[in-house]
């Protein structure tokens, strides 16, 4: 009986361990993939799926499995199972927006499929918000998430600067993410791996704000460790300027 109880407790601990990293890993995956969205050669349910949509599905699945394993593991080791945290001040506005968009999509006289697809992406975004709310629960995990976003953002920013300089191989490679380039008054507006210059700027601005908060919070005690985040912020800032977006 003692051996059986020990085995049960070990199984519970293993499940709890999986639950502790499954959801954060899913969030990190989406953060790393988010600015590099490309359509996949296969369709699911008649819809074209992109790399970002696939990453979100994997993240949400990992989060759900991790939460379930966490509940089972908590029960095995004698702890009360934890419920997913969903209460946040923004949840009611999110639910209202989703309801309005769904009603509009169902009532659309044309392009109803695309409208429902857009509603589905908003639902996935709400799910990702809930996943992040439950996964990023410590300062250490928050710093890891910001580091992932900064790494991806620095690549996007560097490519934007090279695109602005019209480096040939960069211009050719970026066609994999969108069909063409944006030129206004003879001036190239960098888009990098995103679809439109303003979208690229908005993404980089969010990354810049998060990275700047991290840099300020670290203070002078971690000056040496902040060299690469500072360098990443410079690249992100340069990318924002390269988009020539008024915002």
mmCIF file of N, CA, C and O in Angstrom, residues 1-15 72-73 76-77:
data_model
loop_
_atom_site.group_PDB
_atom_site.id
_atom_site.type_symbol
_atom_site.label_atom_id
_atom_site.label_comp_id
_atom_site.label_asym_id
_atom_site.label_seq_id
_atom_site.Cartn_x
_atom_site.Cartn_y
_atom_site.Cartn_z
ATOM 1 N N UNK A 1 0.837 -1.203 0.000
ATOM 2 C CA UNK A 1 0.000 0.000 0.000
ATOM 3 C C UNK A 1 0.870 1.250 0.000
ATOM 4 O O UNK A 1 0.571 2.230 -0.682
ATOM 5 N N UNK A 2 1.963 1.186 0.776
ATOM 6 C CA UNK A 2 2.859 2.345 0.832
ATOM 7 C C UNK A 2 3.507 2.596 -0.515
ATOM 8 O O UNK A 2 3.633 3.750 -0.951
ATOM 9 N N UNK A 3 3.945 1.530 -1.188
ATOM 10 C CA UNK A 3 4.551 1.692 -2.518
ATOM 11 C C UNK A 3 3.548 2.272 -3.507
ATOM 12 O O UNK A 3 3.876 3.113 -4.347
ATOM 13 N N UNK A 4 2.315 1.801 -3.405
ATOM 14 C CA UNK A 4 1.286 2.295 -4.326
ATOM 15 C C UNK A 4 1.024 3.769 -4.073
ATOM 16 O O UNK A 4 0.894 4.549 -5.026
ATOM 17 N N UNK A 5 0.935 4.165 -2.812
ATOM 18 C CA UNK A 5 0.717 5.578 -2.493
ATOM 19 C C UNK A 5 1.881 6.429 -2.993
ATOM 20 O O UNK A 5 1.693 7.533 -3.511
ATOM 21 N N UNK A 6 3.112 5.892 -2.831
ATOM 22 C CA UNK A 6 4.285 6.627 -3.310
ATOM 23 C C UNK A 6 4.252 6.796 -4.827
ATOM 24 O O UNK A 6 4.554 7.876 -5.356
ATOM 25 N N UNK A 7 3.883 5.733 -5.547
ATOM 26 C CA UNK A 7 3.795 5.809 -7.007
ATOM 27 C C UNK A 7 2.734 6.800 -7.439
ATOM 28 O O UNK A 7 2.922 7.558 -8.400
ATOM 29 N N UNK A 8 1.603 6.793 -6.713
ATOM 30 C CA UNK A 8 0.526 7.736 -7.043
ATOM 31 C C UNK A 8 0.987 9.169 -6.831
ATOM 32 O O UNK A 8 0.729 10.059 -7.647
ATOM 33 N N UNK A 9 1.688 9.406 -5.738
ATOM 34 C CA UNK A 9 2.179 10.761 -5.456
ATOM 35 C C UNK A 9 3.202 11.200 -6.504
ATOM 36 O O UNK A 9 3.206 12.343 -6.942
ATOM 37 N N UNK A 10 4.084 10.274 -6.905
ATOM 38 C CA UNK A 10 5.071 10.617 -7.933
ATOM 39 C C UNK A 10 4.395 10.942 -9.256
ATOM 40 O O UNK A 10 4.792 11.870 -9.960
ATOM 41 N N UNK A 11 3.352 10.187 -9.602
ATOM 42 C CA UNK A 11 2.611 10.469 -10.834
ATOM 43 C C UNK A 11 1.956 11.839 -10.748
ATOM 44 O O UNK A 11 1.934 12.603 -11.717
ATOM 45 N N UNK A 12 1.432 12.147 -9.572
ATOM 46 C CA UNK A 12 0.812 13.451 -9.390
ATOM 47 C C UNK A 12 1.812 14.581 -9.510
ATOM 48 O O UNK A 12 1.532 15.620 -10.109
ATOM 49 N N UNK A 13 3.001 14.378 -8.945
ATOM 50 C CA UNK A 13 4.047 15.397 -9.030
ATOM 51 C C UNK A 13 4.489 15.592 -10.478
ATOM 52 O O UNK A 13 4.713 16.721 -10.933
ATOM 53 N N UNK A 14 4.625 14.475 -11.229
ATOM 54 C CA UNK A 14 5.011 14.587 -12.648
ATOM 55 C C UNK A 14 3.965 15.360 -13.424
ATOM 56 O O UNK A 14 4.293 16.199 -14.265
ATOM 57 N N UNK A 15 2.683 15.067 -13.172
ATOM 58 C CA UNK A 15 1.620 15.788 -13.876
ATOM 59 C C UNK A 15 1.623 17.266 -13.507
ATOM 60 O O UNK A 15 1.431 18.121 -14.370
ATOM 61 N N UNK A 72 -5.429 17.039 -12.027
ATOM 62 C CA UNK A 72 -5.289 15.622 -11.663
ATOM 63 C C UNK A 72 -4.103 15.410 -10.721
ATOM 64 O O UNK A 72 -4.184 14.668 -9.749
ATOM 65 N N UNK A 73 -2.989 16.093 -11.050
ATOM 66 C CA UNK A 73 -1.800 15.955 -10.211
ATOM 67 C C UNK A 73 -2.008 16.510 -8.818
ATOM 68 O O UNK A 73 -1.556 15.933 -7.825
ATOM 69 N N UNK A 76 -3.891 14.033 -6.777
ATOM 70 C CA UNK A 76 -3.097 12.857 -6.400
ATOM 71 C C UNK A 76 -2.155 13.142 -5.226
ATOM 72 O O UNK A 76 -1.845 12.246 -4.453
ATOM 73 N N UNK A 77 -1.668 14.364 -5.134
ATOM 74 C CA UNK A 77 -0.723 14.668 -4.054
ATOM 75 C C UNK A 77 -1.409 15.305 -2.853
ATOM 76 O O UNK A 77 -0.753 15.791 -1.939
#
